[in-house]
Coordinates of C-alpha atoms and ligand atoms in Angstrom, one line a residue:
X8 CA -46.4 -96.6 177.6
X9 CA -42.9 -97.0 177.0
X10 CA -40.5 -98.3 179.7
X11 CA -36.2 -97.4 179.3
X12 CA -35.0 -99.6 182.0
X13 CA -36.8 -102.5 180.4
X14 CA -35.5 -102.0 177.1
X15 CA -33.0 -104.6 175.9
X16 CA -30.1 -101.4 175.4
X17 CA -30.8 -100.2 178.7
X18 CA -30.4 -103.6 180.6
X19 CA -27.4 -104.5 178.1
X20 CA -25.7 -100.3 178.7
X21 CA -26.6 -100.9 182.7
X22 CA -25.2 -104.0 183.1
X23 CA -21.9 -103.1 181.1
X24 CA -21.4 -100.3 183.4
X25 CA -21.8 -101.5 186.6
X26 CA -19.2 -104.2 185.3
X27 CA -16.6 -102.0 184.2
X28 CA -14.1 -100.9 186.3
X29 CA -14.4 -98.1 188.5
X30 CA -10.9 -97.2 188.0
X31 CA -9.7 -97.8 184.7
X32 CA -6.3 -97.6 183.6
X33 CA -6.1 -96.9 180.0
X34 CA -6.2 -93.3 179.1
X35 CA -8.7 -91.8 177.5
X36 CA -8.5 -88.0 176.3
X37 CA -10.2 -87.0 173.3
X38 CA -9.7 -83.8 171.5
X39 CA -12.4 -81.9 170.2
X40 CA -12.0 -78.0 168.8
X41 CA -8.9 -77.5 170.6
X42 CA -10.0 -78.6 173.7
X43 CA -8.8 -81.7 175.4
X44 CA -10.8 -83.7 177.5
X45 CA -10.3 -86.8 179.8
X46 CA -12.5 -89.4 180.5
X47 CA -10.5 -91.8 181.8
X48 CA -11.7 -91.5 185.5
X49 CA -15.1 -92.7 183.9
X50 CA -16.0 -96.1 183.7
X51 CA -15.2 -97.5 180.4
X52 CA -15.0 -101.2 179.0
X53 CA -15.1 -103.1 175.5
X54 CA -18.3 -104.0 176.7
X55 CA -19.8 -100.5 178.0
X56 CA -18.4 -99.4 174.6
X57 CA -20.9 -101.8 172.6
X58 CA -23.3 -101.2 175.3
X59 CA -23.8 -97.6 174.9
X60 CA -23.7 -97.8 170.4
X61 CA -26.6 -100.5 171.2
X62 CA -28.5 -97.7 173.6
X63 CA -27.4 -94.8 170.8
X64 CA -28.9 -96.5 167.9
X65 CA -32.8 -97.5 169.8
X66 CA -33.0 -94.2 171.4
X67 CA -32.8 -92.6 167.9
X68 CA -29.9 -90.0 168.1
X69 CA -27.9 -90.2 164.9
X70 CA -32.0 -89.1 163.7
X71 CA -32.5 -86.1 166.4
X72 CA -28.7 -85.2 165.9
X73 CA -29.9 -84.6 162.5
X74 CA -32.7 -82.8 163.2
X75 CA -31.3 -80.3 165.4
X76 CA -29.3 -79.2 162.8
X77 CA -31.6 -79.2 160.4
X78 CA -33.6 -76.7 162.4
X79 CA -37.0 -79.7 162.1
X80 CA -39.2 -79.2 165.4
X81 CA -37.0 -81.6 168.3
X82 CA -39.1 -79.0 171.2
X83 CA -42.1 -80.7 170.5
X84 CA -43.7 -79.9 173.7
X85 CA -43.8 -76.4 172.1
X86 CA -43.7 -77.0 168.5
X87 CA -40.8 -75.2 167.7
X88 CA -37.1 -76.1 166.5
X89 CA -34.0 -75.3 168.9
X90 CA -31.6 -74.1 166.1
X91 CA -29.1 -72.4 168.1
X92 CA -26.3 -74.1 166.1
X93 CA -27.7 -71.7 162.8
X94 CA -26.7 -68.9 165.0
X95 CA -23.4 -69.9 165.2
X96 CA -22.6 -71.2 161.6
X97 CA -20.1 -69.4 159.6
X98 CA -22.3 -69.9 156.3
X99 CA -25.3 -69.8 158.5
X100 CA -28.5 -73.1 156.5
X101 CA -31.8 -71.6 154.4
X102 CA -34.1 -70.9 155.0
X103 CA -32.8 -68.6 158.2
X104 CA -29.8 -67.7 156.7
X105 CA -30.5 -63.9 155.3
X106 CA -32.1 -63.6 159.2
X107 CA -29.8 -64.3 160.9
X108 CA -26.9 -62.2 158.6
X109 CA -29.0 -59.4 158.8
X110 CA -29.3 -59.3 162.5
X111 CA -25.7 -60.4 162.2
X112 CA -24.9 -56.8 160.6
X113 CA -27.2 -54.3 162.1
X114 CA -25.5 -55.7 165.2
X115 CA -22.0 -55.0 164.1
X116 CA -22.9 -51.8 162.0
X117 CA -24.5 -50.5 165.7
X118 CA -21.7 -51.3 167.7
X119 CA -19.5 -50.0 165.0
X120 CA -21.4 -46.6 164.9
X121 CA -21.3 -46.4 168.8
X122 CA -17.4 -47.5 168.9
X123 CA -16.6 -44.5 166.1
X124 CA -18.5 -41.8 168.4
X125 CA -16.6 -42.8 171.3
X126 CA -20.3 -43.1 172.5
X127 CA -21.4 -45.2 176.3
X128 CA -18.3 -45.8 178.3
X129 CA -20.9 -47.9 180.1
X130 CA -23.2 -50.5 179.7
X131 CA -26.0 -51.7 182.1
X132 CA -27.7 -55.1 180.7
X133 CA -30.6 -55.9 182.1
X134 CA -31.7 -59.6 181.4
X135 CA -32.0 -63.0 183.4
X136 CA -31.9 -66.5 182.9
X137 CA -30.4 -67.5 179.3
X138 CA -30.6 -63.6 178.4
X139 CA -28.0 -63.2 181.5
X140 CA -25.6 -65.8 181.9
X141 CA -24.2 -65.9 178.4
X142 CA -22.5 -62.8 178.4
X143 CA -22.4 -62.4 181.8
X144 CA -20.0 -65.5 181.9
X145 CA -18.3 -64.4 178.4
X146 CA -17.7 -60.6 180.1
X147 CA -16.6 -61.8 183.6
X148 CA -14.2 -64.6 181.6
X149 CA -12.8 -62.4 179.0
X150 CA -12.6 -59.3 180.5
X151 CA -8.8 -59.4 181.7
X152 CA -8.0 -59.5 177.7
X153 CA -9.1 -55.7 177.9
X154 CA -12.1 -54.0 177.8
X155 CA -13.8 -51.3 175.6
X156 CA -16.4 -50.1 178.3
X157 CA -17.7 -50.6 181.9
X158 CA -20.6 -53.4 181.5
X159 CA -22.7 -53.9 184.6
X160 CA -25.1 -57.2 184.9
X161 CA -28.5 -56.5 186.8
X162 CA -30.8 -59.7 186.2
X163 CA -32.9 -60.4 189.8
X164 CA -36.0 -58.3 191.0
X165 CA -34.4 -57.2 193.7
X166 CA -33.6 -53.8 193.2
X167 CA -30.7 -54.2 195.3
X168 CA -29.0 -55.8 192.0
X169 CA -30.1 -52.8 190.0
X170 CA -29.4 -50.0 192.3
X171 CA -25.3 -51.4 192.3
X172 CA -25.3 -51.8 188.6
X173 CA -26.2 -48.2 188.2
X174 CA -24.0 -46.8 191.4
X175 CA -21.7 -44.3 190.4
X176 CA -22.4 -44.1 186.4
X177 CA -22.8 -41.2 184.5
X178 CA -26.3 -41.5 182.9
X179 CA -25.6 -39.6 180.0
X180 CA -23.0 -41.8 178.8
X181 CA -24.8 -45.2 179.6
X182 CA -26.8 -47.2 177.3
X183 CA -28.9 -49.6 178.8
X184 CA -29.8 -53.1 177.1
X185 CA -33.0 -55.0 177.4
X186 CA -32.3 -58.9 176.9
X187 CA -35.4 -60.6 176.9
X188 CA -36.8 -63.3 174.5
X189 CA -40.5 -62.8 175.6
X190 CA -40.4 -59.2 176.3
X191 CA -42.2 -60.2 179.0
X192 CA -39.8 -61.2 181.5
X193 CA -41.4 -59.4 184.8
X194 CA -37.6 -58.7 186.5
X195 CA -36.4 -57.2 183.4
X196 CA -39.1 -55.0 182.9
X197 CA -39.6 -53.5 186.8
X198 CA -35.2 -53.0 186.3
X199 CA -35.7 -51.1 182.9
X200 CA -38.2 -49.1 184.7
X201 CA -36.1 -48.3 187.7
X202 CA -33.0 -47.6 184.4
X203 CA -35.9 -44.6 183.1
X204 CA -36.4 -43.4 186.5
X205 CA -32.7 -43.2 186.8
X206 CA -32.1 -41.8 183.4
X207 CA -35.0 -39.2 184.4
X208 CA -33.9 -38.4 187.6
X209 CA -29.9 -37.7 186.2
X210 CA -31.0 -35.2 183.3
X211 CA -31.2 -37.1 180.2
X212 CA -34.1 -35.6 179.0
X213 CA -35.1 -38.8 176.6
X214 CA -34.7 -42.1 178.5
X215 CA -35.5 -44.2 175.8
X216 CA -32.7 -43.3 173.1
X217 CA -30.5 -44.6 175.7
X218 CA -32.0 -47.6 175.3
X219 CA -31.6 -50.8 173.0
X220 CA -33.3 -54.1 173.1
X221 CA -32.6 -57.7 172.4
X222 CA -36.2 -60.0 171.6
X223 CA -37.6 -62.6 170.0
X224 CA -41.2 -60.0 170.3
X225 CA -40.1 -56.9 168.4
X226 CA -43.1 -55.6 168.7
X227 CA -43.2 -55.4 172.7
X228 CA -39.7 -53.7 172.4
X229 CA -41.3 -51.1 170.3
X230 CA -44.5 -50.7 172.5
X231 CA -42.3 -50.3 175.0
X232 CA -40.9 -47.0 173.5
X233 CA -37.0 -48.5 172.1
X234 CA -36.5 -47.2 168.8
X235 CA -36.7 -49.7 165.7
X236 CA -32.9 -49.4 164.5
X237 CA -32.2 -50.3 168.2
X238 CA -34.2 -53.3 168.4
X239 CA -31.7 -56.3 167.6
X240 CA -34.0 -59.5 166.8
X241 CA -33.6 -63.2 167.4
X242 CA -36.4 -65.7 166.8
X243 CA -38.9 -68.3 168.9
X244 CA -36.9 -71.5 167.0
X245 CA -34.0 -70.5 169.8
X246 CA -34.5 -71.4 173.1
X247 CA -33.6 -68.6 175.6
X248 CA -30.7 -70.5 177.2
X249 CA -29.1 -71.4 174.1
X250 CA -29.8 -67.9 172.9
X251 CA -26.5 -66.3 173.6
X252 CA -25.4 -67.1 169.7
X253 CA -27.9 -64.6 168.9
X254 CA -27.7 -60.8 169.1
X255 CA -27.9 -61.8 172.8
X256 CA -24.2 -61.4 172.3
X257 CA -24.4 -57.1 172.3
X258 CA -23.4 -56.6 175.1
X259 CA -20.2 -59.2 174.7
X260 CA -19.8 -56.7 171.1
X261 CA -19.5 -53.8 173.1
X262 CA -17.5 -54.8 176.0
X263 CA -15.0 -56.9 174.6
X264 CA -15.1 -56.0 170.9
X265 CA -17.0 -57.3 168.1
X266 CA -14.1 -59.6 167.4
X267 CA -14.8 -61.5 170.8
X268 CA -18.1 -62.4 169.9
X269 CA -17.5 -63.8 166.5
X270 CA -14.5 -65.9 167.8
X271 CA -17.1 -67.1 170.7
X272 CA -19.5 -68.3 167.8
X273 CA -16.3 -69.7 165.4
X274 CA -15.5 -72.1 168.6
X275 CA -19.0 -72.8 169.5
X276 CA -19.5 -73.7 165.5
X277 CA -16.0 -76.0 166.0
X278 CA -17.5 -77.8 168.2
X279 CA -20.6 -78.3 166.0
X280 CA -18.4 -80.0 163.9
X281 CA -17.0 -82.5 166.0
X282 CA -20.2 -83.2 167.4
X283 CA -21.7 -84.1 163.6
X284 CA -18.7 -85.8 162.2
X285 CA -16.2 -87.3 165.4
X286 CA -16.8 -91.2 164.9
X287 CA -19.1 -91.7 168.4
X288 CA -15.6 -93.3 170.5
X289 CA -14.1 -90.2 170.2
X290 CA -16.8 -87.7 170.3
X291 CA -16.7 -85.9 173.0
X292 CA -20.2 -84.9 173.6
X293 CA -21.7 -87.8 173.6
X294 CA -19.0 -89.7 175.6
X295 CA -19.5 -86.6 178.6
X296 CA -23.7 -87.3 178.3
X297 CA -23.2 -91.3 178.0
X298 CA -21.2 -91.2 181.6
X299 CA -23.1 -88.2 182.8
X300 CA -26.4 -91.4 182.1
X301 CA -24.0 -94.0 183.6
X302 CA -23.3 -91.8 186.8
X303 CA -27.4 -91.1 187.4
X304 CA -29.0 -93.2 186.2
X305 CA -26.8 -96.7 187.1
X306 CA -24.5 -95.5 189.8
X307 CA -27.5 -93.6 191.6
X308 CA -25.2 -90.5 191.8
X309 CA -28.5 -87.2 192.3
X310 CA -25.7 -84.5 191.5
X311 CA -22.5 -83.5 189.9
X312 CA -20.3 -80.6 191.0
X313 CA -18.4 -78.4 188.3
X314 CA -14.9 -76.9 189.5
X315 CA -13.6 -74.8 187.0
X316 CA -9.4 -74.1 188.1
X317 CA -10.0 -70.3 187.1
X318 CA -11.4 -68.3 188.6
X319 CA -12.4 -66.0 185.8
X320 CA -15.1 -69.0 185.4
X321 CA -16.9 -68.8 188.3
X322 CA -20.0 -67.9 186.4
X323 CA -20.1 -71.4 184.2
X324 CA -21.3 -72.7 187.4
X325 CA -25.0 -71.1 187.4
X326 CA -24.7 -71.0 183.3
X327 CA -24.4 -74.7 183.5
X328 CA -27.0 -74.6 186.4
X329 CA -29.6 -73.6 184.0
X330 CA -28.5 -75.3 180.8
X331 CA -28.6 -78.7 182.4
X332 CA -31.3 -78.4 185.0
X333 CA -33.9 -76.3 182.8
X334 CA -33.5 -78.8 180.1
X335 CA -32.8 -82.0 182.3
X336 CA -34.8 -81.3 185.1
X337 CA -38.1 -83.1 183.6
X338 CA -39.3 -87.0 183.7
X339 CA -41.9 -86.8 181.2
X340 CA -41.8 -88.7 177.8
X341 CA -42.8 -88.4 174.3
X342 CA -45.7 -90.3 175.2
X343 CA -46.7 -88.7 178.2
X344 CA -45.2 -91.6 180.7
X345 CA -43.0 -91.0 183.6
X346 CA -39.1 -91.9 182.7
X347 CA -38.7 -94.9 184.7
X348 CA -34.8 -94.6 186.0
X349 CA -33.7 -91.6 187.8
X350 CA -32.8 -88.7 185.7
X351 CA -31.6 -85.0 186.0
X352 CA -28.7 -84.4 188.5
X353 CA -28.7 -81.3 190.2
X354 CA -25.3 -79.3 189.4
X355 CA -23.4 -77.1 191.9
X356 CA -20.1 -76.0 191.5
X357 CA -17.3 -73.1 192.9
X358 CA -14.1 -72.5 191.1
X359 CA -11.0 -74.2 192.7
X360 CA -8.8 -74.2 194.9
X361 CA -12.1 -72.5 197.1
X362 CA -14.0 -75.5 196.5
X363 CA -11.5 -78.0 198.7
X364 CA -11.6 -75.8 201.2
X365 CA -15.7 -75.8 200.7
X366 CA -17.2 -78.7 200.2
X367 CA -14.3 -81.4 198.7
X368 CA -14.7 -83.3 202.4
X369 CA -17.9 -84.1 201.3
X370 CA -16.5 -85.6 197.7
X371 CA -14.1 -87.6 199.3
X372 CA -15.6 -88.7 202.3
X373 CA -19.1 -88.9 202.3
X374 CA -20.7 -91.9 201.5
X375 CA -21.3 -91.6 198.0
X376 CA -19.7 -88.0 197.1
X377 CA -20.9 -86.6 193.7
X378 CA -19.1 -86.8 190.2
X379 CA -16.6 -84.2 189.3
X380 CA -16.0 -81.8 186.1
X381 CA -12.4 -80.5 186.3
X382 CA -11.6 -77.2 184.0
X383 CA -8.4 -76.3 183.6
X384 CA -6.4 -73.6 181.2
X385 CA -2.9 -74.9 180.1
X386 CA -1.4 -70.9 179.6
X387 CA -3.1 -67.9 181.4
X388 CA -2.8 -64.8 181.6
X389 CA -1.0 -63.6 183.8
X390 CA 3.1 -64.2 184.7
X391 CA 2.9 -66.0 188.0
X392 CA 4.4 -69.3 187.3
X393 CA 4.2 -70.5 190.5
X394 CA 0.6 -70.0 190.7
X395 CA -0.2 -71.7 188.3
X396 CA 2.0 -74.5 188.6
X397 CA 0.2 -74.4 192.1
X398 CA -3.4 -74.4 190.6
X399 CA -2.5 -76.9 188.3
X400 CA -1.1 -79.7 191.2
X401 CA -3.9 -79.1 193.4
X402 CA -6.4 -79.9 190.5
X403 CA -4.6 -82.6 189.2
X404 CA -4.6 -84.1 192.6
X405 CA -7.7 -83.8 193.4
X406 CA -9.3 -86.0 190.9
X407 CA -6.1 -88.2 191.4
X408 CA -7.3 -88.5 195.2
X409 CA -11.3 -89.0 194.2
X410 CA -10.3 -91.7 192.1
X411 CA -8.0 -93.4 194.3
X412 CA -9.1 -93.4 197.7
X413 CA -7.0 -94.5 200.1
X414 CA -7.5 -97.6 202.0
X415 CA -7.6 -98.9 205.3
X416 CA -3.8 -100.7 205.5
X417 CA -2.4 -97.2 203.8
X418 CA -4.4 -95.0 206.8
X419 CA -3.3 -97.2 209.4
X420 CA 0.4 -96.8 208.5
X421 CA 0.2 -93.3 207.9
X422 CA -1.3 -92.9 211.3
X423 CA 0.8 -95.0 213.7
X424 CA 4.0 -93.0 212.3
X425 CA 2.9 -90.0 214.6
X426 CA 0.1 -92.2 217.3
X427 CA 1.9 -94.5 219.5
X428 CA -1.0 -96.2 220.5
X429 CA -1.9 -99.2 219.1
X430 CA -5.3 -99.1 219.4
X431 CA -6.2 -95.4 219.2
X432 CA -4.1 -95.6 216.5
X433 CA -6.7 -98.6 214.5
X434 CA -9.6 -96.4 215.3
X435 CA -7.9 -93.0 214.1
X436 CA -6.9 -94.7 210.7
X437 CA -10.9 -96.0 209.8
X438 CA -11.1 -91.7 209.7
X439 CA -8.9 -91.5 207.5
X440 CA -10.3 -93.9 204.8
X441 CA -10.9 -92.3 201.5
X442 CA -13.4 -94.6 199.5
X443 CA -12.0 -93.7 196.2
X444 CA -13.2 -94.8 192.7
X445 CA -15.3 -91.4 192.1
X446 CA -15.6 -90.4 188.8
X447 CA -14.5 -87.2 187.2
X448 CA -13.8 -85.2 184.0
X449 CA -11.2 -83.0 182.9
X450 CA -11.7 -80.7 180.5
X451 CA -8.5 -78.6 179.4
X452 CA -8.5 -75.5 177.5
X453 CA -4.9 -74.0 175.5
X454 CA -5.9 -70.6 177.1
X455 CA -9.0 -69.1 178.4
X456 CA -9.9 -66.7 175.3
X457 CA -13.2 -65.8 173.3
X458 CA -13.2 -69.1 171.0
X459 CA -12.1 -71.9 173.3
X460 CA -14.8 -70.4 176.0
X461 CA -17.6 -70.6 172.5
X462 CA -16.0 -74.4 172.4
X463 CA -16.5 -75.1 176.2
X464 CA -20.5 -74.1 175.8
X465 CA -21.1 -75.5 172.9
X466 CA -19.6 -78.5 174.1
X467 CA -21.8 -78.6 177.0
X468 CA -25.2 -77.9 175.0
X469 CA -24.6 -80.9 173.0
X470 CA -23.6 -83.0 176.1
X471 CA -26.9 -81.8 176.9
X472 CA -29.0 -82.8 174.2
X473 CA -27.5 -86.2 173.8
X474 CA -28.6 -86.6 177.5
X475 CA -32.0 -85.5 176.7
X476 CA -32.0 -88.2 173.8
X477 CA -30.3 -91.1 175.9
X478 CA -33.7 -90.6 178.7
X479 CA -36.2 -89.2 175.7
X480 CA -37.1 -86.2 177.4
X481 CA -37.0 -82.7 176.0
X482 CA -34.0 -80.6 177.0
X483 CA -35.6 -77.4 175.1
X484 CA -39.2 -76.6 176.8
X485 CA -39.2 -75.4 181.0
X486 CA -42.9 -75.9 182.2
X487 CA -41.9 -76.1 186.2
X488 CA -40.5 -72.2 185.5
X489 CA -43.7 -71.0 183.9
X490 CA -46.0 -72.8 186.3
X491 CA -44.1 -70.7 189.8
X492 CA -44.1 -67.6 187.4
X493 CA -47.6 -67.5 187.1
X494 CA -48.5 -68.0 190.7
X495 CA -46.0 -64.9 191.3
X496 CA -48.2 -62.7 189.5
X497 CA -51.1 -63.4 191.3
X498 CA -49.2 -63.3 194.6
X499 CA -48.0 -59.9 193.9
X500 CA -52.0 -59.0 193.0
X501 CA -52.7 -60.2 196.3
X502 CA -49.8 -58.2 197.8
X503 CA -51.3 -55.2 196.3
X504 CA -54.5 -55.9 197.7
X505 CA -53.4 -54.9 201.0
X506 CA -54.1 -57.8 203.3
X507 CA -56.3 -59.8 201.1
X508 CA -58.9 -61.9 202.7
X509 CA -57.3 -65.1 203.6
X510 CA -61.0 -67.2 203.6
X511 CA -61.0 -66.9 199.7
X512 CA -57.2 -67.7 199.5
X513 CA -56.9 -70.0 197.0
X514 CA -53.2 -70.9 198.7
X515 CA -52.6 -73.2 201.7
X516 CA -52.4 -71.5 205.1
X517 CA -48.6 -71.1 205.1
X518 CA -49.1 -68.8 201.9
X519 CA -52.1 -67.1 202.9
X520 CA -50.7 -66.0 206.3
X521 CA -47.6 -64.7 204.4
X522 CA -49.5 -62.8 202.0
X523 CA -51.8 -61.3 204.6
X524 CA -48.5 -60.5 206.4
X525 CA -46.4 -59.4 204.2
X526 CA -48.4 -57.4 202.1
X527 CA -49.2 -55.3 205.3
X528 CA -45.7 -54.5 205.8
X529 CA -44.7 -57.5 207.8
Ligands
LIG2 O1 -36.3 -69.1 183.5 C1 -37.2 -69.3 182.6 C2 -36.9 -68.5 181.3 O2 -38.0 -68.6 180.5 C3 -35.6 -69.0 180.7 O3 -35.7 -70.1 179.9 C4 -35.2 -67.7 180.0 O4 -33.8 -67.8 179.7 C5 -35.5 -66.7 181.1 O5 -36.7 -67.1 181.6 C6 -35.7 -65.3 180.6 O6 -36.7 -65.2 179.6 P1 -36.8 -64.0 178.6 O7 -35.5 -64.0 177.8 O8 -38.0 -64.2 177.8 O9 -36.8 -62.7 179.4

C-alpha cells in the first residue's frame, strides 16, 4: 500500500513549504492565454521550487499530462478517457476527430437554420450538474455583450425552478433543450415532463418538435420521443463536468451566437497550450494546483473561497464547486489505500465587494481564515470609471490586507489616537490584530468576453487535474453522487408507498419516521 507523506518528494515538497516565507516579496505573475495571474501571495522559495519538480517527476505527471491529451484511459475507476481538451481543439486528434466535427456542424447548421427562421425567441435548458453550469455561467457572464434570445436555466427537482423558467413564455416560440449525458438524470427528466405538460396545456399541438437534446445515450433521447436531426451527441470518454466543450454548448450557440461558443473553445484550447508546452515555473496550472497542495495538505487549510470582482461571475462559484469537489472530493488511491495527508478543500465563494461585507471577517480574523482566488477584469463593460476604479482598490486591498495583517504595536497606535485610556486602550488594540500572511491568487482577465472566460475554465480544469496527480486520486469518476442517487430512488418508492411499514425499513429510525411522515403528507 503506498504511503505520499512518506515519500522522499513529499517530505522534501513539505518541508520546503513550511520553510518558505509566508510573505514573499518577489513578484510572481505568470501569463498564460492572455490572462495574467499572481502568485506572489503564495509561498514560494528556491527550495519549494526544487521541491515541487522532485514531487512532479515521482508522482508521474509529465506521463498522465500526456495521456490526457492523448485521450488513453486516466478515469480508470471507469475505464474511460476524459478527453475534453479534443472537444476544444481547433484541428480536433484521430481517431475522434470526424466526431467531434460532425457534431461540431449539425450544431452550427441547426442553430443556423433556427437563426434564418427567426425561430424561438426563447430557450428553456433543462440540465444539472456539469450539463448546467457551463452555459449557465457562459450565458449569465456574457450576456451583457447582447443576446439573440431569452435563455432560461431550470436544473433542481423542485418544480419551483421550472415553473419560473417557464413564467410568462410563449410556448409556441420556445424550444426546450435536454442536457443530460446519461439521459438518465431523474431532475431533468420530471422538468422535461412538466416542459410537455406545459407545451400541452399552451396549444402546441406536438410537444416534442419543440424539443432538442444534448446526450452521450442517443438512444434514450430518441425513446424519449426528440427527433433524430435534433439530437446533438457527445460521447462517454467526456466527463459530464468537463462536458461543456461539447454540444453541451447549444444553448451558449443560441443565446449568445455561434461565434461565442467557438471563441469559448479557442481560449479554452489556449490554455491547452500553455498547459503542454509553458516550462513548469511559469505554467500556470500547475503552479495554482502545487499551492492549492501546499495550502491543504501542509498548511492544514480544509477550504478555499473564490471571489470573482464581477459580478457577471457569480456562477463560477458553484461551477468551480463541482469541478473541484466532484473530482477532488475522494481519498482513494490507485491501489485502493486511503491517501494519507488531507486532501480536497471545500470551495465557497460570492462575487466582491458582497463578500467583505459577508464573510471577509472571518478571512482576516479567524484563526486560520481560508486561502483566497481573486478575479478581476482590467476593462468592462460598462462606462463607470469610478466604479470600477472602486472595485478594483477594494480587491486589491483585500488580498493586500490578508497578506499583511496588522500587528499588535500598529493596532495599539491606531487605537489610542481616538481611546484615551491607557488601558482600555491595550485591550481594544489585541481586537484589532489582523494575523496576516494568508495566501491568495489573483487572476486578471483583459475583459470579461467569450474566449478569456473559455481561458479561465480551462485553466481551472487543468489546475484540477494536476491536483488529482500531485495526491494520485482520480479527478474524473463521482461515486459519493451515485451512491445518494440511488438511495433517492428507493426513498421516492417508499414515498409512493404511502406510509410504508417502518419495521422493514431498511433506513435508520430518523429516515424511516420521515418517510412514514412525509409520504403521508406531513
Ligand atoms: O452530479 C453527478 C452527475 O453525474 C454529474 O457528474 C453530472 O454533471 C450530473 O450528474 C448530470 O448528469 P447527466 O449529464 O448525465 O444528466
Amino acid at each position: 500500500m503506498s504511503s505520499l507523506s512518506n515519500s522522499p518528494a513529499w517530505q522534501q515538497f513539505s518541508l520546503a513549504v513550511l520553510n518558505s516565507p509566508s510573505k514573499p516579496d518577489a513578484l510572481r505573475v505568470m501569463t498564460a492565454a492572455d490572462l495574467e495571474i499572481d502568485l506572489t501571495m503564495q509561498r514560494s522559495s528556491a527550495a519549494l521550487t526544487e521541491a515541487a519538480q522532485a514531487l512532479l517527476t515521482q508522482q508521474g505527471f509529465e506521463q498522465y499530462r500526456r495521456e490526457l491529451f492523448d485521450g488513453a484511459t486516466i478515469n480508470w475507476t471507469e475505464n474511460r478517457a476524459a478527453w475534453h481538451t479534443a472537444l476544444r481543439a481547433i484541428n480536433p486528434p484521430e481517431p475522434v476527430a470526424e466526431a467531434i466535427t460532425t457534431e461540431r456542424l449539425r450544431l452550427t447548421r441547426f442553430v443556423e437554420e433556427v437563426n434564418a427562421r427567426n425561430q424561438y425567441r426563447n430557450v428553456v435548458h433543462l440540465g444539472i450538474g456539469g450539463s448546467d453550469w457551463g452555459p449557465r455561467l457562459a450565458f449569465d457572464s456574457l450576456a451583457g455583450q447582447g443576446t439573440r434570445r431569452t435563455l432560461r436555466f431550470a436544473s433542481n427537482v423542485d418544480a419551483h425552478a421550472i415553473s419560473a423558467a417557464l413564467e410568462g413564455l410563449d410556448a409556441h416560440d420556445t424550444l426546450v433543450i435536454i442536457s443530460s449525458k446519461s439521459f438518465t438524470t431523474i431532475e431533468s427528466l420530471a422538468n422535461a415532463a412538466c416542459a410537455i405538460d406545459w407545451l400541452r396545456a399552451s396549444g402546441v399541438p406536438n410537444p416534442l418538435d419543440h424539443f432538442a437534446a444534448v446526450t452521450a445515450n442517443p438512444q434514450a433521447a430518441r425513446n424519449f420521443g426528440i427527433n433524430d436531426d435534433r439530437i446533438f451527441q457527445f460521447w462517454d470518454w467526456v466527463g459530464g463536468r468537463y462536458s461543456l466543450w461539447s454540444s453541451i454548448g447549444l444553448p451558449i450557440a443560441l443565446g449568445l451566437g455561434i461565434d461565442a461558443l467557438n471563441d469559448m473553445r479557442a481560449g479554452a484550447a489556449a490554455m491547452d497550450e500553455h498547459f503542454l508546452s509553458a516550462p513548469i515555473e511559469h505554467n500556470a496550472p500547475v503552479q495554482m494546483a502545487l499551492s492549492a497542495v501546499a495550502n491543504r495538505s501542509v498548511l492544514g487549510y480544509g477550504s478555499f473561497a473564490l471571489c470573482p470582482y464581477d459580478a457577471r461571475l457569480g456562477n463560477l462559484v458553484p461551477w468551480l464547486q463541482q469541478l473541484e469537489m466532484e473530482s477532488l472530493g475522494k481519498a482513494t488511491l490507485r491501489d485502493g489505500s486511503t491517501l494519507d495527508v488531507p486532501s480536497s478543500p471545500a470551495v465557497w465563494g460570492m462575487p466582491g465587494t458582497d463578500s467583505q461585507h459577508t464573510f471577509f471577517q472571518w478571512l482576516h480574523q479567524d484563526g486560520k481564515g481560508a486561502p483566497v482566488d481573486f478575479i478581476l477584469c482590467a476593462t468592462p463593460d460598462h462606462r463607470h470609471t469610478r466604479h470600477h476604479r472602486l472595485l478594483i482598490a477594494n480587491c486589491l486591498a483585500q488580498r493586500a490586507a490578508l497578506l499583511e495583517g496588522k500587528s499588535y504595536e500598529q493596532s495599539l497606535k491606531e487605537v489610542s489616537k481616538t481611546e484615551k485610556n491607557l488601558e482600555k486602550a491595550a485591550v481594544l488594540a489585541h481586537h484589532h490584530v489582523h494575523p496576516g500572511g494568508r495566501p491568495s491568487t489573483l487572476i486578471v482577465l483583459p475583459k470579461l468576453e467569450a474566449r478569456q472566460l473559455g481561458a479561465l475554465l480551462a485553466l481551472y480544469e487543468h489546475k484540477v487535474f494536476t491536483e488529482g496527480v500531485l495526491w494520485g486520486i482520480n479527478p474524473f469518476d463521482q461515486w459519493g453522487v451515485e451512491f445518494g442517487k440511488r438511495l433517492a430512488g428507493d426513498i421516492e418508492r417508499r414515498l409512493d408507498a404511502l406510509g410504508s411499514d417502518p419495521a422493514v425499513s431498511p433506513y435508520d429510525p430518523s429516515t424511516a419516521y420521515w418517510v412514514r411522515k412525509l409520504a403521508s403528507g406531513g
